[in-house]
PDB file of C-alpha atoms in Angstrom:
ATOM      1  CA  VAL A   1     204.873 248.550  81.307  1.00  0.00           C
ATOM      2  CA  PRO A   2     202.207 251.499  81.215  1.00  0.00           C
ATOM      3  CA  PRO A   3     202.099 253.447  78.364  1.00  0.00           C
ATOM      4  CA  HIS A   4     204.722 256.137  78.300  1.00  0.00           C
ATOM      5  CA  LYS A   5     207.089 254.408  80.621  1.00  0.00           C
ATOM      6  CA  GLU A   6     209.411 252.636  78.408  1.00  0.00           C
ATOM      7  CA  ARG A   7     212.110 255.258  79.142  1.00  0.00           C
ATOM      8  CA  TYR A   8     212.112 253.676  83.024  1.00  0.00           C
ATOM      9  CA  ALA A   9     213.256 250.423  81.369  1.00  0.00           C
ATOM     10  CA  ASP A  10     215.904 252.103  79.783  1.00  0.00           C
ATOM     11  CA  ALA A  11     217.092 253.808  83.043  1.00  0.00           C
ATOM     12  CA  CYS A  12     216.919 250.319  84.814  1.00  0.00           C
ATOM     13  CA  ALA A  13     219.194 248.864  82.185  1.00  0.00           C
ATOM     14  CA  TYR A  14     221.610 251.877  82.419  1.00  0.00           C
ATOM     15  CA  LEU A  15     221.860 251.705  86.117  1.00  0.00           C
ATOM     16  CA  ALA A  16     222.512 247.851  85.675  1.00  0.00           C
ATOM     17  CA  ARG A  17     225.386 248.428  83.545  1.00  0.00           C
ATOM     18  CA  GLU A  18     226.971 251.039  85.720  1.00  0.00           C
ATOM     19  CA  ILE A  19     226.942 248.835  88.573  1.00  0.00           C
ATOM     20  CA  SER A  20     228.448 246.037  86.747  1.00  0.00           C
ATOM     21  CA  LYS A  21     231.484 248.245  85.900  1.00  0.00           C
ATOM     22  CA  SER A  22     231.827 249.345  89.591  1.00  0.00           C
ATOM     23  CA  ASP A  23     233.763 247.545  92.378  1.00  0.00           C
ATOM     24  CA  VAL A  24     230.316 247.278  94.288  1.00  0.00           C
ATOM     25  CA  ALA A  25     229.663 243.399  95.322  1.00  0.00           C
ATOM     26  CA  VAL A  26     226.291 242.692  94.347  1.00  0.00           C
ATOM     27  CA  ARG A  27     224.576 239.421  96.031  1.00  0.00           C
ATOM     28  CA  LEU A  28     221.355 238.223  94.795  1.00  0.00           C
ATOM     29  CA  ASN A  29     219.011 235.541  96.505  1.00  0.00           C
ATOM     30  CA  THR A  30     221.066 235.852  99.739  1.00  0.00           C
ATOM     31  CA  GLU A  31     219.255 236.182 103.248  1.00  0.00           C
ATOM     32  CA  ALA A  32     220.700 239.129 105.029  1.00  0.00           C
ATOM     33  CA  THR A  33     221.175 237.602 108.440  1.00  0.00           C
ATOM     34  CA  ALA A  34     222.320 239.883 111.340  1.00  0.00           C
ATOM     35  CA  ASP A  35     225.651 237.819 111.364  1.00  0.00           C
ATOM     36  CA  LEU A  36     226.188 238.337 107.529  1.00  0.00           C
ATOM     37  CA  VAL A  37     225.432 241.982 107.772  1.00  0.00           C
ATOM     38  CA  LEU A  38     227.839 242.588 110.694  1.00  0.00           C
ATOM     39  CA  ALA A  39     230.548 240.689 109.263  1.00  0.00           C
ATOM     40  CA  GLU A  40     230.375 243.180 106.213  1.00  0.00           C
ATOM     41  CA  LYS A  41     231.068 246.169 108.612  1.00  0.00           C
ATOM     42  CA  PRO A  42     228.741 248.400 106.573  1.00  0.00           C
ATOM     43  CA  ASP A  43     228.734 252.142 107.204  1.00  0.00           C
ATOM     44  CA  ALA A  44     224.895 251.911 106.342  1.00  0.00           C
ATOM     45  CA  VAL A  45     222.228 249.167 105.630  1.00  0.00           C
ATOM     46  CA  ILE A  46     219.316 250.114 103.438  1.00  0.00           C
ATOM     47  CA  LEU A  47     216.411 247.850 103.977  1.00  0.00           C
ATOM     48  CA  ALA A  48     214.421 247.631 100.307  1.00  0.00           C
ATOM     49  CA  THR A  49     212.135 244.967 100.464  1.00  0.00           C
ATOM     50  CA  GLY A  50     209.573 245.933  98.093  1.00  0.00           C
ATOM     51  CA  SER A  51     205.819 245.712  98.766  1.00  0.00           C
ATOM     52  CA  LEU A  52     202.382 243.878  98.380  1.00  0.00           C
ATOM     53  CA  PRO A  53     199.292 244.907  96.863  1.00  0.00           C
ATOM     54  CA  LEU A  54     196.513 246.257  99.381  1.00  0.00           C
ATOM     55  CA  GLN A  55     193.681 244.030  98.992  1.00  0.00           C
ATOM     56  CA  PRO A  56     190.722 245.988 100.821  1.00  0.00           C
ATOM     57  CA  SER A  57     188.213 243.851 102.798  1.00  0.00           C
ATOM     58  CA  ILE A  58     185.109 244.140 100.417  1.00  0.00           C
ATOM     59  CA  PRO A  59     182.338 241.609 100.650  1.00  0.00           C
ATOM     60  CA  GLY A  60     182.904 238.963  97.628  1.00  0.00           C
ATOM     61  CA  LEU A  61     186.176 240.260  96.810  1.00  0.00           C
ATOM     62  CA  ASP A  62     187.996 236.702  97.684  1.00  0.00           C
ATOM     63  CA  ALA A  63     185.744 234.688  95.578  1.00  0.00           C
ATOM     64  CA  ALA A  64     185.235 236.743  92.428  1.00  0.00           C
ATOM     65  CA  GLY A  65     188.596 235.859  90.734  1.00  0.00           C
ATOM     66  CA  ILE A  66     190.121 239.363  90.892  1.00  0.00           C
ATOM     67  CA  ILE A  67     193.010 239.966  88.535  1.00  0.00           C
ATOM     68  CA  ASN A  68     195.928 241.912  90.495  1.00  0.00           C
ATOM     69  CA  ALA A  69     197.257 244.886  88.745  1.00  0.00           C
ATOM     70  CA  ASP A  70     200.700 243.374  88.598  1.00  0.00           C
ATOM     71  CA  GLU A  71     199.581 240.330  86.817  1.00  0.00           C
ATOM     72  CA  ILE A  72     198.127 242.487  84.280  1.00  0.00           C
ATOM     73  CA  GLN A  73     201.205 244.478  83.806  1.00  0.00           C
ATOM     74  CA  GLU A  74     203.648 241.456  84.103  1.00  0.00           C
ATOM     75  CA  GLY A  75     201.421 239.504  81.274  1.00  0.00           C
ATOM     76  CA  SER A  76     200.839 236.693  83.509  1.00  0.00           C
ATOM     77  CA  ARG A  77     196.992 237.292  83.200  1.00  0.00           C
ATOM     78  CA  GLN A  78     194.806 238.792  80.540  1.00  0.00           C
ATOM     79  CA  ALA A  79     191.736 241.039  80.710  1.00  0.00           C
ATOM     80  CA  GLY A  80     188.638 240.415  78.840  1.00  0.00           C
ATOM     81  CA  ASP A  81     186.800 243.128  76.979  1.00  0.00           C
ATOM     82  CA  HIS A  82     184.479 244.663  79.808  1.00  0.00           C
ATOM     83  CA  VAL A  83     187.045 245.533  82.737  1.00  0.00           C
ATOM     84  CA  ALA A  84     186.663 247.466  85.738  1.00  0.00           C
ATOM     85  CA  VAL A  85     189.526 248.447  87.641  1.00  0.00           C
ATOM     86  CA  ILE A  86     189.187 249.016  91.549  1.00  0.00           C
ATOM     87  CA  GLY A  87     191.442 252.066  92.596  1.00  0.00           C
ATOM     88  CA  GLY A  88     192.407 254.842  90.720  1.00  0.00           C
ATOM     89  CA  GLY A  89     195.721 255.894  92.385  1.00  0.00           C
ATOM     90  CA  SER A  90     198.978 255.744  90.478  1.00  0.00           C
ATOM     91  CA  VAL A  91     198.942 251.597  89.768  1.00  0.00           C
ATOM     92  CA  GLY A  92     195.124 251.448  89.169  1.00  0.00           C
ATOM     93  CA  ALA A  93     195.184 254.492  86.763  1.00  0.00           C
ATOM     94  CA  GLU A  94     198.051 253.299  85.087  1.00  0.00           C
ATOM     95  CA  THR A  95     196.846 250.005  84.543  1.00  0.00           C
ATOM     96  CA  ALA A  96     193.608 251.444  83.218  1.00  0.00           C
ATOM     97  CA  HIS A  97     195.531 253.330  80.747  1.00  0.00           C
ATOM     98  CA  TYR A  98     197.479 250.125  79.857  1.00  0.00           C
ATOM     99  CA  LEU A  99     194.119 248.236  79.418  1.00  0.00           C
ATOM    100  CA  ALA A 100     192.600 251.168  77.193  1.00  0.00           C
ATOM    101  CA  ASP A 101     195.705 251.173  75.103  1.00  0.00           C
ATOM    102  CA  GLN A 102     194.816 247.502  74.415  1.00  0.00           C
ATOM    103  CA  ARG A 103     191.415 248.492  73.368  1.00  0.00           C
ATOM    104  CA  LYS A 104     189.057 247.101  75.951  1.00  0.00           C
ATOM    105  CA  ARG A 105     185.516 247.675  74.879  1.00  0.00           C
ATOM    106  CA  VAL A 106     184.214 249.197  78.301  1.00  0.00           C
ATOM    107  CA  LEU A 107     186.543 250.066  81.060  1.00  0.00           C
ATOM    108  CA  HIS A 108     185.492 251.458  84.353  1.00  0.00           C
ATOM    109  CA  LEU A 109     187.974 252.963  86.907  1.00  0.00           C
ATOM    110  CA  ILE A 110     186.646 253.243  90.328  1.00  0.00           C
ATOM    111  CA  GLU A 111     188.107 255.411  92.996  1.00  0.00           C
ATOM    112  CA  MET A 112     187.351 256.452  96.432  1.00  0.00           C
ATOM    113  CA  ARG A 113     189.066 259.703  96.611  1.00  0.00           C
ATOM    114  CA  ASP A 114     187.781 262.765  94.546  1.00  0.00           C
ATOM    115  CA  GLY A 115     190.475 262.498  91.756  1.00  0.00           C
ATOM    116  CA  ILE A 116     192.427 259.853  89.787  1.00  0.00           C
ATOM    117  CA  GLY A 117     196.305 259.616  89.778  1.00  0.00           C
ATOM    118  CA  ILE A 118     196.608 262.024  92.823  1.00  0.00           C
ATOM    119  CA  ASP A 119     199.726 260.313  94.000  1.00  0.00           C
ATOM    120  CA  LEU A 120     201.275 260.663  90.523  1.00  0.00           C
ATOM    121  CA  PRO A 121     203.936 263.470  89.914  1.00  0.00           C
ATOM    122  CA  LYS A 122     201.991 266.665  88.514  1.00  0.00           C
ATOM    123  CA  ASP A 123     203.602 265.983  84.671  1.00  0.00           C
ATOM    124  CA  ALA A 124     202.534 262.258  84.793  1.00  0.00           C
ATOM    125  CA  ARG A 125     199.262 262.921  86.023  1.00  0.00           C
ATOM    126  CA  ILE A 126     198.507 265.599  83.614  1.00  0.00           C
ATOM    127  CA  CYS A 127     199.625 263.352  80.680  1.00  0.00           C
ATOM    128  CA  LEU A 128     197.634 260.591  82.040  1.00  0.00           C
ATOM    129  CA  LEU A 129     194.287 262.628  82.326  1.00  0.00           C
ATOM    130  CA  ARG A 130     195.100 264.062  78.992  1.00  0.00           C
ATOM    131  CA  ALA A 131     194.894 260.371  77.395  1.00  0.00           C
ATOM    132  CA  PHE A 132     191.757 259.560  79.680  1.00  0.00           C
ATOM    133  CA  ASP A 133     189.925 262.388  78.060  1.00  0.00           C
ATOM    134  CA  THR A 134     190.490 260.877  74.613  1.00  0.00           C
ATOM    135  CA  THR A 135     189.360 257.423  75.905  1.00  0.00           C
ATOM    136  CA  PRO A 136     185.623 257.182  74.735  1.00  0.00           C
ATOM    137  CA  ASP A 137     185.074 253.681  76.482  1.00  0.00           C
ATOM    138  CA  LEU A 138     186.469 254.617  79.769  1.00  0.00           C
ATOM    139  CA  HIS A 139     183.930 255.559  82.678  1.00  0.00           C
ATOM    140  CA  ILE A 140     185.696 257.041  85.447  1.00  0.00           C
ATOM    141  CA  HIS A 141     183.782 256.973  88.906  1.00  0.00           C
ATOM    142  CA  THR A 142     185.440 259.050  91.782  1.00  0.00           C
ATOM    143  CA  GLY A 143     184.065 259.412  95.416  1.00  0.00           C
ATOM    144  CA  ALA A 144     182.909 256.113  94.777  1.00  0.00           C
ATOM    145  CA  ARG A 145     183.214 253.313  97.526  1.00  0.00           C
ATOM    146  CA  VAL A 146     182.942 249.775  96.613  1.00  0.00           C
ATOM    147  CA  THR A 147     180.572 247.801  98.645  1.00  0.00           C
ATOM    148  CA  GLU A 148     180.474 244.500  96.815  1.00  0.00           C
ATOM    149  CA  VAL A 149     181.998 242.540  94.302  1.00  0.00           C
ATOM    150  CA  GLY A 150     180.698 239.301  92.412  1.00  0.00           C
ATOM    151  CA  ASP A 151     182.412 237.358  89.351  1.00  0.00           C
ATOM    152  CA  THR A 152     180.774 239.696  86.946  1.00  0.00           C
ATOM    153  CA  PHE A 153     179.675 242.594  88.820  1.00  0.00           C
ATOM    154  CA  ILE A 154     180.881 245.348  91.169  1.00  0.00           C
ATOM    155  CA  ARG A 155     178.563 247.370  93.424  1.00  0.00           C
ATOM    156  CA  PHE A 156     179.466 251.000  94.766  1.00  0.00           C
ATOM    157  CA  GLU A 157     178.152 253.975  96.468  1.00  0.00           C
ATOM    158  CA  GLN A 158     178.675 257.282  95.090  1.00  0.00           C
ATOM    159  CA  GLY A 159     177.441 260.212  96.986  1.00  0.00           C
ATOM    160  CA  GLU A 160     173.754 259.020  97.827  1.00  0.00           C
ATOM    161  CA  GLN A 161     173.458 256.840  95.078  1.00  0.00           C
ATOM    162  CA  GLU A 162     174.158 253.033  94.946  1.00  0.00           C
ATOM    163  CA  GLU A 163     175.504 251.807  91.620  1.00  0.00           C
ATOM    164  CA  CYS A 164     175.961 248.504  90.028  1.00  0.00           C
ATOM    165  CA  ILE A 165     178.437 247.631  87.112  1.00  0.00           C
ATOM    166  CA  ASP A 166     177.381 244.404  85.721  1.00  0.00           C
ATOM    167  CA  GLY A 167     178.339 242.144  82.581  1.00  0.00           C
ATOM    168  CA  LEU A 168     181.988 242.385  83.518  1.00  0.00           C
ATOM    169  CA  ASP A 169     184.750 240.081  82.149  1.00  0.00           C
ATOM    170  CA  SER A 170     187.449 240.983  84.400  1.00  0.00           C
ATOM    171  CA  ILE A 171     187.928 242.847  87.698  1.00  0.00           C
ATOM    172  CA  VAL A 172     191.382 244.170  88.358  1.00  0.00           C
TER     173      VAL A 172
END
């Protein structure tokens, strides 16, 4: 869903077509019990269960109506015009990029580490940072630790300073 990732959907569709042409048995929505796996006599078992988003313990986070990045990217929830994204790793940075492409009026990206998208592959990070350079309404806060969240605000510490962003429509 993030901008410039359309080719990943093409790759997934290609892999699905290729597996359907093969002799590989695919079973979906099936509980992989020990008995079922042993009955198949596999050479190897690969466990790929996915992941759940990390939700840090920040005062007010549970009550603030936070929108999960997955909800934004899946289209199940929409963000308002004044948005803050907590977390500038790959998921947060790409979600901010997606929101910027939707022309949000004010967009804040808050990251604890000293850089944005540090966990992205180098080429993807370079492209992302170039896109951010041309996004005038994006405010990037690095080295910032969120200390409190409310329905319309985020407080964070950046260096020795305490900052507050208020008037937010959405927090992701």
